[in-house]
GROMACS .gro file of C-alpha atoms in nm:
model
  358
    1UNK     CA    1  13.062   8.131   9.713
    2UNK     CA    2  12.963   8.483   9.827
    3UNK     CA    3  12.846   8.563   9.474
    4UNK     CA    4  12.613   8.260   9.468
    5UNK     CA    5  12.473   8.352   9.810
    6UNK     CA    6  12.384   8.697   9.676
    7UNK     CA    7  12.215   8.541   9.370
    8UNK     CA    8  12.021   8.307   9.601
    9UNK     CA    9  11.916   8.598   9.826
   10UNK     CA   10  11.788   8.796   9.525
   11UNK     CA   11  11.599   8.491   9.392
   12UNK     CA   12  11.440   8.418   9.731
   13UNK     CA   13  11.343   8.785   9.773
   14UNK     CA   14  11.188   8.789   9.425
   15UNK     CA   15  10.983   8.472   9.478
   16UNK     CA   16  10.878   8.569   9.833
   17UNK     CA   17  10.763   8.917   9.729
   18UNK     CA   18  10.564   8.779   9.433
   19UNK     CA   19  10.392   8.521   9.656
   20UNK     CA   20  10.321   8.788   9.919
   21UNK     CA   21  10.168   9.042   9.684
   22UNK     CA   22   9.942   8.776   9.530
   23UNK     CA   23   9.806   8.682   9.874
   24UNK     CA   24   9.789   9.015  10.058
   25UNK     CA   25   9.415   9.076  10.017
   26UNK     CA   26   9.346   9.078  10.392
   27UNK     CA   27   9.584   9.374  10.437
   28UNK     CA   28   9.345   9.604  10.246
   29UNK     CA   29   9.045   9.772  10.411
   30UNK     CA   30   8.856   9.796  10.082
   31UNK     CA   31   8.678   9.492   9.941
   32UNK     CA   32   8.872   9.312   9.666
   33UNK     CA   33   8.697   9.086   9.415
   34UNK     CA   34   8.823   8.866   9.131
   35UNK     CA   35   8.638   8.829   8.801
   36UNK     CA   36   8.534   8.469   8.736
   37UNK     CA   37   8.308   8.520   8.434
   38UNK     CA   38   8.238   8.802   8.184
   39UNK     CA   39   7.962   8.856   7.931
   40UNK     CA   40   7.959   9.164   7.703
   41UNK     CA   41   7.654   9.331   7.548
   42UNK     CA   42   7.519   9.665   7.422
   43UNK     CA   43   7.816   9.806   7.234
   44UNK     CA   44   7.720  10.160   7.124
   45UNK     CA   45   7.904  10.431   6.932
   46UNK     CA   46   7.928  10.781   7.086
   47UNK     CA   47   8.039  11.111   6.929
   48UNK     CA   48   8.093  11.452   7.090
   49UNK     CA   49   8.035  11.803   6.945
   50UNK     CA   50   8.386  11.800   6.792
   51UNK     CA   51   8.324  11.468   6.609
   52UNK     CA   52   8.560  11.272   6.837
   53UNK     CA   53   8.437  10.911   6.823
   54UNK     CA   54   8.437  10.652   7.100
   55UNK     CA   55   8.224  10.357   7.203
   56UNK     CA   56   8.073  10.219   7.522
   57UNK     CA   57   8.037   9.851   7.613
   58UNK     CA   58   7.834   9.698   7.897
   59UNK     CA   59   7.972   9.393   8.080
   60UNK     CA   60   7.788   9.152   8.310
   61UNK     CA   61   8.047   9.042   8.566
   62UNK     CA   62   8.046   8.744   8.801
   63UNK     CA   63   8.310   8.794   9.069
   64UNK     CA   64   8.437   8.625   9.387
   65UNK     CA   65   8.510   8.826   9.704
   66UNK     CA   66   8.870   8.776   9.822
   67UNK     CA   67   8.876   8.947  10.164
   68UNK     CA   68   8.663   9.069  10.451
   69UNK     CA   69   8.361   8.912  10.620
   70UNK     CA   70   8.209   8.800  10.286
   71UNK     CA   71   8.526   8.629  10.163
   72UNK     CA   72   8.450   8.342   9.925
   73UNK     CA   73   8.102   8.463   9.824
   74UNK     CA   74   8.015   8.551   9.465
   75UNK     CA   75   7.841   8.862   9.336
   76UNK     CA   76   7.700   9.001   9.011
   77UNK     CA   77   7.816   9.345   8.890
   78UNK     CA   78   7.750   9.553   8.579
   79UNK     CA   79   8.047   9.736   8.434
   80UNK     CA   80   8.062   9.989   8.151
   81UNK     CA   81   8.386  10.079   7.979
   82UNK     CA   82   8.477  10.310   7.692
   83UNK     CA   83   8.709  10.233   7.401
   84UNK     CA   84   8.974  10.464   7.542
   85UNK     CA   85   8.952  10.294   7.888
   86UNK     CA   86   9.092  10.609   8.046
   87UNK     CA   87   8.854  10.597   8.343
   88UNK     CA   88   8.647  10.278   8.312
   89UNK     CA   89   8.832   9.953   8.246
   90UNK     CA   90   8.757   9.645   8.041
   91UNK     CA   91   8.748   9.358   8.291
   92UNK     CA   92   8.871   9.011   8.201
   93UNK     CA   93   8.848   8.675   8.374
   94UNK     CA   94   9.105   8.666   8.655
   95UNK     CA   95   9.128   9.045   8.696
   96UNK     CA   96   9.124   9.163   9.059
   97UNK     CA   97   8.971   9.499   9.144
   98UNK     CA   98   8.850   9.708   9.438
   99UNK     CA   99   8.479   9.770   9.484
  100UNK     CA  100   8.374  10.135   9.479
  101UNK     CA  101   8.261  10.301   9.802
  102UNK     CA  102   7.898  10.208   9.731
  103UNK     CA  103   8.003   9.840   9.755
  104UNK     CA  104   7.818   9.753   9.432
  105UNK     CA  105   8.018   9.892   9.140
  106UNK     CA  106   8.372   9.871   9.003
  107UNK     CA  107   8.631  10.095   9.169
  108UNK     CA  108   8.993  10.058   9.060
  109UNK     CA  109   9.208   9.770   8.942
  110UNK     CA  110   9.439   9.608   9.201
  111UNK     CA  111   9.775   9.678   9.041
  112UNK     CA  112  10.028   9.611   9.316
  113UNK     CA  113  10.143   9.278   9.165
  114UNK     CA  114  10.202   9.438   8.823
  115UNK     CA  115  10.386   9.730   8.985
  116UNK     CA  116  10.602   9.491   9.186
  117UNK     CA  117  10.688   9.286   8.876
  118UNK     CA  118  10.798   9.596   8.682
  119UNK     CA  119  10.996   9.718   8.985
  120UNK     CA  120  11.174   9.383   9.005
  121UNK     CA  121  11.245   9.393   8.631
  122UNK     CA  122  11.404   9.738   8.677
  123UNK     CA  123  11.611   9.619   8.975
  124UNK     CA  124  11.730   9.301   8.800
  125UNK     CA  125  11.840   9.496   8.491
  126UNK     CA  126  12.029   9.740   8.715
  127UNK     CA  127  12.199   9.453   8.902
  128UNK     CA  128  12.282   9.268   8.580
  129UNK     CA  129  12.439   9.574   8.413
  130UNK     CA  130  12.579   9.762   8.713
  131UNK     CA  131  12.656   9.473   8.958
  132UNK     CA  132  12.765   9.636   9.286
  133UNK     CA  133  12.708   9.992   9.160
  134UNK     CA  134  12.368   9.884   9.033
  135UNK     CA  135  12.277   9.764   9.383
  136UNK     CA  136  12.386  10.096   9.530
  137UNK     CA  137  12.182  10.276   9.263
  138UNK     CA  138  11.871  10.090   9.380
  139UNK     CA  139  11.944  10.185   9.742
  140UNK     CA  140  12.010  10.546   9.637
  141UNK     CA  141  11.681  10.563   9.445
  142UNK     CA  142  11.487  10.428   9.742
  143UNK     CA  143  11.655  10.670   9.985
  144UNK     CA  144  11.587  10.967   9.754
  145UNK     CA  145  11.222  10.865   9.721
  146UNK     CA  146  11.190  10.858  10.101
  147UNK     CA  147  11.360  11.197  10.138
  148UNK     CA  148  11.132  11.355   9.875
  149UNK     CA  149  10.823  11.204  10.035
  150UNK     CA  150  10.923  11.332  10.381
  151UNK     CA  151  11.010  11.677  10.241
  152UNK     CA  152  10.672  11.716  10.068
  153UNK     CA  153  10.493  11.588  10.378
  154UNK     CA  154  10.670  11.852  10.589
  155UNK     CA  155  10.562  12.123  10.344
  156UNK     CA  156  10.201  12.002  10.335
  157UNK     CA  157  10.176  11.994  10.715
  158UNK     CA  158  10.357  12.328  10.763
  159UNK     CA  159  10.243  12.568  10.491
  160UNK     CA  160  10.436  12.853  10.657
  161UNK     CA  161  10.767  12.685  10.571
  162UNK     CA  162  10.922  12.790  10.240
  163UNK     CA  163  10.910  12.517   9.976
  164UNK     CA  164  11.232  12.657   9.830
  165UNK     CA  165  11.422  12.602  10.157
  166UNK     CA  166  11.280  12.249  10.193
  167UNK     CA  167  11.374  12.167   9.831
  168UNK     CA  168  11.719  12.325   9.881
  169UNK     CA  169  11.794  12.104  10.182
  170UNK     CA  170  11.655  11.804   9.995
  171UNK     CA  171  11.877  11.848   9.690
  172UNK     CA  172  12.186  11.876   9.914
  173UNK     CA  173  12.092  11.538  10.064
  174UNK     CA  174  12.002  11.393   9.721
  175UNK     CA  175  12.337  11.501   9.576
  176UNK     CA  176  12.562  11.386   9.860
  177UNK     CA  177  12.393  11.049   9.916
  178UNK     CA  178  12.345  10.964   9.546
  179UNK     CA  179  12.702  11.042   9.442
  180UNK     CA  180  12.866  10.873   9.741
  181UNK     CA  181  12.657  10.559   9.689
  182UNK     CA  182  12.733  10.558   9.316
  183UNK     CA  183  13.107  10.634   9.325
  184UNK     CA  184  13.225  10.601   9.685
  185UNK     CA  185  13.399  10.873   9.887
  186UNK     CA  186  13.698  11.010   9.693
  187UNK     CA  187  13.815  11.330   9.524
  188UNK     CA  188  13.617  11.252   9.209
  189UNK     CA  189  13.295  11.228   9.409
  190UNK     CA  190  13.379  11.542   9.607
  191UNK     CA  191  13.435  11.728   9.280
  192UNK     CA  192  13.099  11.614   9.144
  193UNK     CA  193  12.918  11.707   9.467
  194UNK     CA  194  13.064  12.060   9.478
  195UNK     CA  195  13.004  12.118   9.105
  196UNK     CA  196  12.646  11.986   9.120
  197UNK     CA  197  12.547  12.206   9.412
  198UNK     CA  198  12.711  12.520   9.269
  199UNK     CA  199  12.561  12.467   8.921
  200UNK     CA  200  12.213  12.381   9.049
  201UNK     CA  201  12.186  12.684   9.276
  202UNK     CA  202  12.345  12.907   9.009
  203UNK     CA  203  12.092  12.795   8.747
  204UNK     CA  204  11.811  12.865   8.994
  205UNK     CA  205  11.949  13.214   9.057
  206UNK     CA  206  11.976  13.282   8.683
  207UNK     CA  207  11.620  13.158   8.629
  208UNK     CA  208  11.496  13.374   8.919
  209UNK     CA  209  11.665  13.686   8.778
  210UNK     CA  210  11.525  13.613   8.431
  211UNK     CA  211  11.173  13.578   8.572
  212UNK     CA  212  11.221  13.896   8.777
  213UNK     CA  213  11.335  14.100   8.476
  214UNK     CA  214  11.057  13.970   8.250
  215UNK     CA  215  10.793  13.993   8.527
  216UNK     CA  216  10.709  13.628   8.448
  217UNK     CA  217  10.527  13.735   8.131
  218UNK     CA  218  10.409  13.433   7.930
  219UNK     CA  219  10.408  13.185   8.215
  220UNK     CA  220  10.071  13.022   8.284
  221UNK     CA  221  10.012  12.901   8.639
  222UNK     CA  222   9.649  12.789   8.586
  223UNK     CA  223   9.734  12.421   8.636
  224UNK     CA  224   9.844  12.504   8.993
  225UNK     CA  225   9.538  12.709   9.087
  226UNK     CA  226   9.380  12.418   9.278
  227UNK     CA  227   9.679  12.390   9.514
  228UNK     CA  228   9.586  12.706   9.712
  229UNK     CA  229   9.960  12.773   9.763
  230UNK     CA  230  10.190  13.029   9.603
  231UNK     CA  231  10.238  12.893   9.245
  232UNK     CA  232  10.555  13.098   9.195
  233UNK     CA  233  10.731  12.920   9.485
  234UNK     CA  234  10.603  12.580   9.373
  235UNK     CA  235  10.736  12.646   9.022
  236UNK     CA  236  11.077  12.753   9.157
  237UNK     CA  237  11.092  12.445   9.382
  238UNK     CA  238  11.016  12.228   9.078
  239UNK     CA  239  11.294  12.404   8.883
  240UNK     CA  240  11.540  12.327   9.161
  241UNK     CA  241  11.465  11.955   9.178
  242UNK     CA  242  11.399  11.916   8.804
  243UNK     CA  243  11.742  12.036   8.694
  244UNK     CA  244  11.928  11.839   8.962
  245UNK     CA  245  11.930  11.501   8.788
  246UNK     CA  246  12.075  11.629   8.461
  247UNK     CA  247  12.330  11.852   8.637
  248UNK     CA  248  12.442  11.566   8.861
  249UNK     CA  249  12.481  11.338   8.558
  250UNK     CA  250  12.699  11.591   8.373
  251UNK     CA  251  12.907  11.662   8.685
  252UNK     CA  252  12.993  11.299   8.760
  253UNK     CA  253  13.058  11.222   8.390
  254UNK     CA  254  13.295  11.517   8.358
  255UNK     CA  255  13.471  11.443   8.689
  256UNK     CA  256  13.512  11.072   8.607
  257UNK     CA  257  13.659  11.152   8.265
  258UNK     CA  258  13.905  11.408   8.404
  259UNK     CA  259  14.032  11.184   8.685
  260UNK     CA  260  14.050  10.885   8.448
  261UNK     CA  261  14.271  11.088   8.210
  262UNK     CA  262  14.496  11.180   8.501
  263UNK     CA  263  14.511  10.822   8.633
  264UNK     CA  264  14.620  10.698   8.287
  265UNK     CA  265  14.895  10.959   8.267
  266UNK     CA  266  15.007  11.127   8.590
  267UNK     CA  267  15.234  11.363   8.398
  268UNK     CA  268  14.967  11.499   8.169
  269UNK     CA  269  14.984  11.877   8.121
  270UNK     CA  270  14.706  12.084   8.279
  271UNK     CA  271  14.651  12.262   7.945
  272UNK     CA  272  14.599  11.926   7.773
  273UNK     CA  273  14.365  11.815   8.051
  274UNK     CA  274  14.166  12.138   8.022
  275UNK     CA  275  14.130  12.102   7.645
  276UNK     CA  276  14.024  11.737   7.677
  277UNK     CA  277  13.767  11.832   7.941
  278UNK     CA  278  13.619  12.101   7.719
  279UNK     CA  279  13.587  11.855   7.429
  280UNK     CA  280  13.415  11.600   7.656
  281UNK     CA  281  13.181  11.872   7.783
  282UNK     CA  282  13.090  11.976   7.428
  283UNK     CA  283  13.009  11.614   7.341
  284UNK     CA  284  12.769  11.558   7.632
  285UNK     CA  285  12.616  11.908   7.637
  286UNK     CA  286  12.393  11.860   7.332
  287UNK     CA  287  12.258  11.519   7.427
  288UNK     CA  288  12.187  11.613   7.788
  289UNK     CA  289  11.996  11.931   7.698
  290UNK     CA  290  11.791  11.730   7.447
  291UNK     CA  291  11.717  11.467   7.714
  292UNK     CA  292  11.593  11.739   7.946
  293UNK     CA  293  11.380  11.900   7.675
  294UNK     CA  294  11.216  11.573   7.569
  295UNK     CA  295  11.162  11.463   7.931
  296UNK     CA  296  10.967  11.780   8.012
  297UNK     CA  297  10.777  11.818   7.685
  298UNK     CA  298  10.674  11.449   7.667
  299UNK     CA  299  10.469  11.495   7.982
  300UNK     CA  300  10.245  11.750   7.810
  301UNK     CA  301  10.153  11.531   7.509
  302UNK     CA  302   9.823  11.400   7.662
  303UNK     CA  303   9.715  11.756   7.750
  304UNK     CA  304   9.814  11.884   7.402
  305UNK     CA  305   9.606  11.609   7.236
  306UNK     CA  306   9.311  11.687   7.462
  307UNK     CA  307   9.322  12.057   7.372
  308UNK     CA  308   9.363  11.991   6.997
  309UNK     CA  309   9.084  11.732   6.991
  310UNK     CA  310   8.854  11.990   7.148
  311UNK     CA  311   8.934  12.247   6.877
  312UNK     CA  312   9.133  12.484   7.098
  313UNK     CA  313   9.340  12.752   6.915
  314UNK     CA  314   9.707  12.661   6.856
  315UNK     CA  315   9.855  12.961   7.042
  316UNK     CA  316   9.630  12.916   7.345
  317UNK     CA  317   9.706  12.542   7.360
  318UNK     CA  318  10.082  12.586   7.342
  319UNK     CA  319  10.095  12.869   7.596
  320UNK     CA  320   9.872  12.684   7.841
  321UNK     CA  321  10.066  12.357   7.826
  322UNK     CA  322  10.422  12.439   7.727
  323UNK     CA  323  10.511  12.768   7.895
  324UNK     CA  324  10.613  12.614   8.230
  325UNK     CA  325  10.769  12.305   8.072
  326UNK     CA  326  10.984  12.510   7.834
  327UNK     CA  327  11.090  12.738   8.121
  328UNK     CA  328  11.192  12.430   8.323
  329UNK     CA  329  11.381  12.286   8.024
  330UNK     CA  330  11.564  12.616   7.964
  331UNK     CA  331  11.660  12.652   8.333
  332UNK     CA  332  11.785  12.294   8.336
  333UNK     CA  333  11.974  12.353   8.010
  334UNK     CA  334  12.149  12.653   8.166
  335UNK     CA  335  12.241  12.434   8.462
  336UNK     CA  336  12.388  12.170   8.231
  337UNK     CA  337  12.598  12.419   8.036
  338UNK     CA  338  12.747  12.595   8.341
  339UNK     CA  339  12.817  12.258   8.506
  340UNK     CA  340  13.082  12.183   8.242
  341UNK     CA  341  13.332  12.465   8.322
  342UNK     CA  342  13.258  12.445   8.696
  343UNK     CA  343  13.336  12.071   8.706
  344UNK     CA  344  13.635  12.119   8.477
  345UNK     CA  345  13.809  12.375   8.699
  346UNK     CA  346  13.723  12.201   9.027
  347UNK     CA  347  13.867  11.878   8.881
  348UNK     CA  348  14.185  12.060   8.777
  349UNK     CA  349  14.214  12.206   9.128
  350UNK     CA  350  14.210  11.861   9.290
  351UNK     CA  351  14.434  11.710   9.020
  352UNK     CA  352  14.693  11.984   9.077
  353UNK     CA  353  14.692  11.895   9.447
  354UNK     CA  354  14.747  11.529   9.361
  355UNK     CA  355  15.033  11.620   9.128
  356UNK     CA  356  15.190  11.835   9.401
  357UNK     CA  357  15.172  11.546   9.650
  358UNK     CA  358  15.348  11.320   9.401
   0.00000   0.00000   0.00000
């Protein structure tokens, strides 16, 4: 009965949120309009000095105003979009968008209903696969997002505060809350928390010493120049948070495996447990470092394409776009590798205590 009530609650929440987000136009200050008719004309080819081709299309839009004092009235707008649609969008009948500040041209697409649908899809998959743990994962993700938002807001409002200290406090909260919500409060979770914090701060220290010895040669901070804050501290804060996810994953995987081996056989020898832990660590080490590498490098693909399409030299393009990402991937990789022995020996410490109690 309880299970069906939970299903019903999820279904009602899903339907209610979809209905709400499709009828929330009055909550926005900006004018929202919906396209009712579209006519296209004047398609023209364009080419830049590097022979990159694109095209521009002009649309005559008839749209209905959905909020504000002019709600219900119709208006005529001209819209131009490019083939890439990176800035200007192709409008279709039924599309809702915000008017620009001039009140006469197209601003941005109203995407909250699409974002909500994808968010619900993510939540439903988590609940379907993870059940109760999936629900706690959703809560954990939401809590971490709030903590990160508050932490960055504190830094923005108080530039004298060190971003490293703010990020350090944040990752302690991230680690404790995420692991307790995912696995409950027990020795396995405590092992993962201790190992994650030690490995994360140790990897940061190693990265700091490496940057100190090399005088940060080869790192390009140009992308941070517009922040008017110390780019070195921002980079180190990013290193701290960036490596946390992978380190936490390795720590809880290792701890779970070690305690599961002990639970299956309480009389298992510590030497056998240690050897099994090392083999498990070797198996996950390669995949996790690759995940970290691809996660960082994938974010630079648009910038790499932009540089190459504008005939930038290979060396300049790679150094401008990959130096910081590779440094982050290497620091995270170090964190992953040192997490394995740290988790292994902390697990053995707690398992020895359990064996002594028995």
